[in-house]
PDB file of C-alpha atoms and ligand atoms in Angstrom:
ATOM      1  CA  UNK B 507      68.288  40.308 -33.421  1.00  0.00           C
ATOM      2  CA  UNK B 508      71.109  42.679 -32.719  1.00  0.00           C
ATOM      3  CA  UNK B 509      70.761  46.431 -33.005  1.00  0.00           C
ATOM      4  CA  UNK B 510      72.472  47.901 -36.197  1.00  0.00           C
ATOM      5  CA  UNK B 511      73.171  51.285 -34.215  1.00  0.00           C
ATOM      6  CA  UNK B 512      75.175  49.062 -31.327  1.00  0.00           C
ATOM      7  CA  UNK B 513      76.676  49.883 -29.026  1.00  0.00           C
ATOM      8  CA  UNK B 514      73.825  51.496 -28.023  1.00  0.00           C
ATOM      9  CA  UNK B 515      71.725  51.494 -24.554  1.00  0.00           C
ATOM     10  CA  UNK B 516      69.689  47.879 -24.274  1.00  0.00           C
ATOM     11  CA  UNK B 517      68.248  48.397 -28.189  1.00  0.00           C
ATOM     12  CA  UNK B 518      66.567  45.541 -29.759  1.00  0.00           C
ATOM     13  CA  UNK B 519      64.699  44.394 -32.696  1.00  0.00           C
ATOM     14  CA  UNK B 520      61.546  42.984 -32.948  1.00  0.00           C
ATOM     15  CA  UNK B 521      59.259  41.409 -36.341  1.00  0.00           C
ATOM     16  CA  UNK B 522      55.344  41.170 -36.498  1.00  0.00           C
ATOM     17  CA  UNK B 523      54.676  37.491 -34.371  1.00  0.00           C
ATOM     18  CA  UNK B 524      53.670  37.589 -30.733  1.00  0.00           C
ATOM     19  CA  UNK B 525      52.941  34.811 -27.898  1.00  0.00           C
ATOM     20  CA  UNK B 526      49.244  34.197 -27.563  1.00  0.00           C
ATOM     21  CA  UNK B 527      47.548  34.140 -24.185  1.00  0.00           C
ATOM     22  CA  UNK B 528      46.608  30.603 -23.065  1.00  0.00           C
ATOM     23  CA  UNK B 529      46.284  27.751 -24.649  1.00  0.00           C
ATOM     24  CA  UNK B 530      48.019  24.398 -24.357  1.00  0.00           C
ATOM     25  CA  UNK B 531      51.345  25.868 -25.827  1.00  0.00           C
ATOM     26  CA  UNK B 532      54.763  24.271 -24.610  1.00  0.00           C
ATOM     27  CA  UNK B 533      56.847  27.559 -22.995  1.00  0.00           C
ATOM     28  CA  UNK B 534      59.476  27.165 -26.114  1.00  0.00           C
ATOM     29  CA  UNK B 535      56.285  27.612 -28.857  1.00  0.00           C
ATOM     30  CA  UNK B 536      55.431  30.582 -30.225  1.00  0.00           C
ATOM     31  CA  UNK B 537      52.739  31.079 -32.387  1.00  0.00           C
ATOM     32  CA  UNK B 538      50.930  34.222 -34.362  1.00  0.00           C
ATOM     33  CA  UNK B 539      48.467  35.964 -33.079  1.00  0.00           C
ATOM     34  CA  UNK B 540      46.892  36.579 -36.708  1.00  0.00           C
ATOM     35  CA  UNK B 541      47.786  35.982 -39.777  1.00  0.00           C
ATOM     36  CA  UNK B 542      47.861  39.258 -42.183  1.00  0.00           C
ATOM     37  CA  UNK B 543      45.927  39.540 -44.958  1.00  0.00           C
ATOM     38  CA  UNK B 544      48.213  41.242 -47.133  1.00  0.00           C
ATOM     39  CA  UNK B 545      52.068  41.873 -46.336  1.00  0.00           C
ATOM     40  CA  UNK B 546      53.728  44.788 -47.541  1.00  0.00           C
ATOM     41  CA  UNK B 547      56.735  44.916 -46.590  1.00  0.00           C
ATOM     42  CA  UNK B 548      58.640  43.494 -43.628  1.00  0.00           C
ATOM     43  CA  UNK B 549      60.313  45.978 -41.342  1.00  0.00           C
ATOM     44  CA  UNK B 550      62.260  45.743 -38.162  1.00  0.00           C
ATOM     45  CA  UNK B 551      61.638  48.186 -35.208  1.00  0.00           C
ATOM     46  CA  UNK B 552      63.786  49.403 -32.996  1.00  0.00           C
ATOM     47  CA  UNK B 553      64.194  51.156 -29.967  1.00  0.00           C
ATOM     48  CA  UNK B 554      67.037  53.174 -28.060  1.00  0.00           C
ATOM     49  CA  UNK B 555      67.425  55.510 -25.835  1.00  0.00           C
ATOM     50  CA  UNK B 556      67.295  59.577 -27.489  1.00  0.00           C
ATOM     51  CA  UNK B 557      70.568  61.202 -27.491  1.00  0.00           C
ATOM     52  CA  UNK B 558      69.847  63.268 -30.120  1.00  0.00           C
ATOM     53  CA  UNK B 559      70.427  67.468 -30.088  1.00  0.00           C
ATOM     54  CA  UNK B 560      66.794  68.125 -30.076  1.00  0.00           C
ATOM     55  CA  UNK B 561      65.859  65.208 -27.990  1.00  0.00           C
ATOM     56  CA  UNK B 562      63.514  66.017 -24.614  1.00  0.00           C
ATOM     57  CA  UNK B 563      65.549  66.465 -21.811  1.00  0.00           C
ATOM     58  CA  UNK B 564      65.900  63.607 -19.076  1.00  0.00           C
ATOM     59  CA  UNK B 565      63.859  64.509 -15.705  1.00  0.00           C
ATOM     60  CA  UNK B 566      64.224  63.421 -12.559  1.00  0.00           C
ATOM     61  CA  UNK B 567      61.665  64.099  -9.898  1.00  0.00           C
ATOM     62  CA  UNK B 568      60.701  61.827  -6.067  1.00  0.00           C
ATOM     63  CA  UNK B 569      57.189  61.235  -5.483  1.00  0.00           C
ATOM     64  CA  UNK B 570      56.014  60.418  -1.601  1.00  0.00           C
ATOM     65  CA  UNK B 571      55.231  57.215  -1.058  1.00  0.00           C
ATOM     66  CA  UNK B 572      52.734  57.707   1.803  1.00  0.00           C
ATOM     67  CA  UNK B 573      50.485  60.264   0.409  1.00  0.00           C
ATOM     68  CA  UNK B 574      51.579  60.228  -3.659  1.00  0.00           C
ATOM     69  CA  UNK B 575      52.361  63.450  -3.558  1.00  0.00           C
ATOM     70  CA  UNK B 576      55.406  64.481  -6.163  1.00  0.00           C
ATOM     71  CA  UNK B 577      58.483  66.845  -6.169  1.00  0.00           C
ATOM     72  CA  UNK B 578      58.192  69.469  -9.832  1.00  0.00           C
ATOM     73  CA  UNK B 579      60.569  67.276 -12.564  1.00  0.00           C
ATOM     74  CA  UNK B 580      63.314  68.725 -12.990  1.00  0.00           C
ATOM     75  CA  UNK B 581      66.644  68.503 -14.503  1.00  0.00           C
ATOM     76  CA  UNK B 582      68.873  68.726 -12.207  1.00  0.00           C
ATOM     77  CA  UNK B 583      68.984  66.581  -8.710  1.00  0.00           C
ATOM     78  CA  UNK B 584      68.760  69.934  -6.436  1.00  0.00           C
ATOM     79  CA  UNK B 585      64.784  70.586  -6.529  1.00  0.00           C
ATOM     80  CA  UNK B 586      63.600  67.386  -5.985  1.00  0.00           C
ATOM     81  CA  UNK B 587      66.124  66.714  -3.316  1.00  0.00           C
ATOM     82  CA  UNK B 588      65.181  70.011  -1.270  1.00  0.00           C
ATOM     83  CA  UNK B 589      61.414  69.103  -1.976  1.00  0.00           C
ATOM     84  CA  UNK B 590      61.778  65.883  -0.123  1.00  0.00           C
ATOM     85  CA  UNK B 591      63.666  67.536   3.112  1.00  0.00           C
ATOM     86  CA  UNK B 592      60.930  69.976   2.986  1.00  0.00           C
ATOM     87  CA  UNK B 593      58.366  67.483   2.578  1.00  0.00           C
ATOM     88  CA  UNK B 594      59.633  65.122   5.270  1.00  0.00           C
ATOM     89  CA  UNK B 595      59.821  68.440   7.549  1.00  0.00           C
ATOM     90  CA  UNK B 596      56.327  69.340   7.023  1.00  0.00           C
ATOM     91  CA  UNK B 597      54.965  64.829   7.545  1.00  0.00           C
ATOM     92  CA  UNK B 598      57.760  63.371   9.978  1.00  0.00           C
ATOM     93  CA  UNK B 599      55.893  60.236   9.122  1.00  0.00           C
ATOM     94  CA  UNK B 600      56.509  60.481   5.892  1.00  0.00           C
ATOM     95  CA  UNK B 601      59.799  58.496   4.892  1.00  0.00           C
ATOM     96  CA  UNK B 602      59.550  56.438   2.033  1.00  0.00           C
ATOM     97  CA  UNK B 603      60.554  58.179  -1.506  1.00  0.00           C
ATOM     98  CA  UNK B 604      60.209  57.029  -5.292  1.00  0.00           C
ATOM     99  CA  UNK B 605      62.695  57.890  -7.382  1.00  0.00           C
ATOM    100  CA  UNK B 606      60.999  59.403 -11.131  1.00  0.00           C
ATOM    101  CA  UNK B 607      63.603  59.549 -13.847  1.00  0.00           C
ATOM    102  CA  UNK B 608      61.932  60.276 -17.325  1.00  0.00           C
ATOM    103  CA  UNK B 609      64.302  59.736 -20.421  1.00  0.00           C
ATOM    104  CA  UNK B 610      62.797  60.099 -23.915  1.00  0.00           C
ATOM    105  CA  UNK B 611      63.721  57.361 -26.084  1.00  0.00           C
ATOM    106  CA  UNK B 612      63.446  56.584 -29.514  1.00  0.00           C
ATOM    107  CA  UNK B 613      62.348  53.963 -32.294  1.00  0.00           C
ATOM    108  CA  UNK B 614      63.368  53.521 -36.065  1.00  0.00           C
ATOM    109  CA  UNK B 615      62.732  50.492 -38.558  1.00  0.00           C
ATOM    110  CA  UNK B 616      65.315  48.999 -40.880  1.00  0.00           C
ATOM    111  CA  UNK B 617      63.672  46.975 -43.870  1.00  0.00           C
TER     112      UNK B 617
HETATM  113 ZN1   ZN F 104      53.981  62.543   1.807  1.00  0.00          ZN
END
């Protein structure tokens, strides 16, 4: 099911039926998990990334590895880059970063 908004960033549709767990289902079978009792409406849900004005700003932050410990998020690459040369400084054994981006994304439904 393509994505009315396209081109857009990896957004797809999706409609009420789901795999269920188990079971001596063939891998191409898909059944319902549960049938409703009483149907509305159908709707189609959506999901993109959120470009919009007033949208939350995209973070990025680097968590240690070895002890778990994390840089502020930020949005800009500076702080968390200093944090882990100062980090590293403090534990020379420490040298194995995670890179944390946080993006905010966004859903809508089309009927
Ligand atoms: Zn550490």
């Amino acid at each position: 099911m393509g994505c009315p908004a396209a081109p857009c960033c990896g957004a797809f549709g999706a409609r009420g039926v789901e795999r269920q767990a188990g079971g001596a289902q063939r891998d191409d079978e898909v059944a319902p998990v549960s049938e409703p009792k009483t149907v509305i409406r159908h709707v189609t849900w959506h999901l993109r990334p959120d470009q919009e004005p007033d949208a939350e700003p995209s973070t990025f932050a680097f968590m240690c590895v070895v002890c778990g410990e994390n840089s502020r998020a930020s949005e800009g690459w500076e702080e968390p880059q200093a944090w882990v040369l100062g980090h590293c400084g403090r534990n020379p054994s420490h040298l194995t970063y995670r890179e944390v981006l946080t993006r905010p994304w966004k859903t809508w439904m089309t009927p």
